[in-house]
Amino acid sequence: QVQLVESGGGLVEAGGSLRLSCAASGRTLLSYYMAWLRQIPGKEREFVARIPWNGRNAYYADSVKGRFTISRDNAKNTVSLQMNSLKPEDTAVYYCAADVNSDLRYDYWGQGTQVTVSS
């Protein structure tokens, strides 16, 4: 079992920055793809960013490309999402997730952290 705990959400003005962190316990994340997804109330959860075990060739949703950066520290068992140039449409609950089998299905989820961007 893997437990994921997100932190770093909050309220920020448009154009500002936030850094989300995801700390894992229970098992090492070393071999897993890790991802951030987000959900707006009433809408389906959507993909934000994804990073393989070696930290190379991260993949981003078009809506955040160039503004968000996903990174990981395997030694600390953490994954982060640096969010710059935030827009009101980035307002959502952000979730950290682990893809154990590298099949684009997420096996473990955090509880989510709220990000609110004011205009």
XYZ file of C-alpha atoms in Angstrom:
119
model
C 0.000 0.000 0.000
C 1.035 3.548 -0.699
C -0.280 6.563 1.137
C -0.058 9.889 -0.648
C -0.487 13.232 1.100
C -0.644 16.509 -0.821
C 0.177 19.920 0.561
C 0.799 23.433 -0.671
C -2.604 24.439 -1.964
C -4.172 27.776 -1.177
C -5.489 31.048 -2.504
C -3.429 33.063 -4.960
C -4.072 35.927 -7.341
C -4.010 35.415 -11.079
C -0.443 35.505 -12.341
C 0.907 34.169 -9.081
C 2.624 30.902 -8.231
C 2.120 27.935 -5.967
C 4.115 24.796 -5.353
C 2.285 21.591 -4.514
C 4.020 18.692 -2.839
C 3.070 15.055 -2.507
C 4.691 12.901 0.148
C 4.470 9.145 -0.073
C 4.691 6.571 2.671
C 4.261 2.844 2.843
C 6.307 1.965 -0.223
C 8.915 3.616 -2.365
C 7.711 5.452 -5.443
C 10.967 4.721 -7.247
C 9.545 2.560 -10.058
C 6.191 4.276 -10.476
C 4.972 6.870 -12.869
C 3.605 9.716 -10.785
C 1.046 12.270 -11.856
C -0.993 15.270 -10.847
C -4.637 15.520 -11.806
C -7.277 18.077 -10.906
C -11.010 18.281 -10.546
C -13.443 21.150 -10.646
C -16.737 20.499 -8.834
C -19.279 19.075 -11.243
C -16.655 18.118 -13.800
C -14.596 15.022 -14.443
C -11.104 14.735 -13.075
C -8.557 15.851 -15.663
C -4.923 15.074 -16.272
C -2.372 17.788 -15.493
C 1.125 16.291 -15.613
C 2.943 12.975 -15.430
C 6.545 11.983 -14.752
C 8.360 8.649 -15.125
C 10.580 7.103 -12.472
C 13.762 8.698 -13.817
C 12.317 12.199 -13.922
C 12.884 12.564 -17.649
C 10.393 13.346 -20.406
C 7.578 14.593 -18.261
C 4.253 15.010 -20.026
C 1.800 17.894 -19.601
C -1.723 18.779 -20.528
C -1.793 21.482 -23.182
C -3.610 23.807 -20.793
C -0.652 23.918 -18.383
C 2.310 23.388 -20.710
C 4.937 26.072 -20.209
C 3.440 27.174 -16.887
C 3.586 24.062 -14.692
C 6.574 21.845 -13.936
C 6.371 18.393 -12.370
C 9.395 16.996 -10.568
C 10.251 14.183 -8.209
C 12.797 13.345 -5.565
C 13.021 9.582 -5.309
C 15.347 9.757 -2.323
C 12.710 11.703 -0.391
C 9.766 9.837 -1.923
C 8.137 13.072 -3.005
C 6.613 14.572 -6.132
C 6.068 18.283 -6.691
C 4.149 20.530 -9.041
C 5.428 24.064 -9.535
C 2.617 26.204 -10.881
C 3.441 29.604 -12.352
C 1.355 32.216 -14.163
C -1.756 30.821 -12.554
C -5.126 31.560 -14.104
C -8.621 31.504 -12.568
C -9.378 28.445 -14.693
C -6.660 26.561 -12.800
C -8.906 26.646 -9.728
C -9.560 23.034 -8.712
C -8.748 20.313 -6.226
C -5.377 18.888 -7.188
C -4.602 15.220 -6.639
C -1.353 13.322 -6.596
C -1.559 9.803 -8.019
C 0.678 6.776 -8.578
C 0.585 4.522 -11.646
C 2.053 1.229 -10.450
C 1.908 -0.684 -13.734
C 2.708 2.172 -16.125
C -0.648 1.639 -17.827
C -2.118 5.113 -17.376
C -4.336 3.812 -14.614
C -3.823 5.335 -11.231
C -3.688 2.889 -8.365
C -3.116 5.221 -5.442
C -4.496 8.688 -4.808
C -3.979 11.419 -2.291
C -6.839 13.219 -0.606
C -6.416 16.337 -2.711
C -5.479 19.941 -2.025
C -7.535 22.977 -3.013
C -6.023 25.577 -5.308
C -8.023 28.766 -5.797
C -6.892 31.463 -8.224
C -8.667 34.811 -7.931
C -9.062 37.156 -10.857
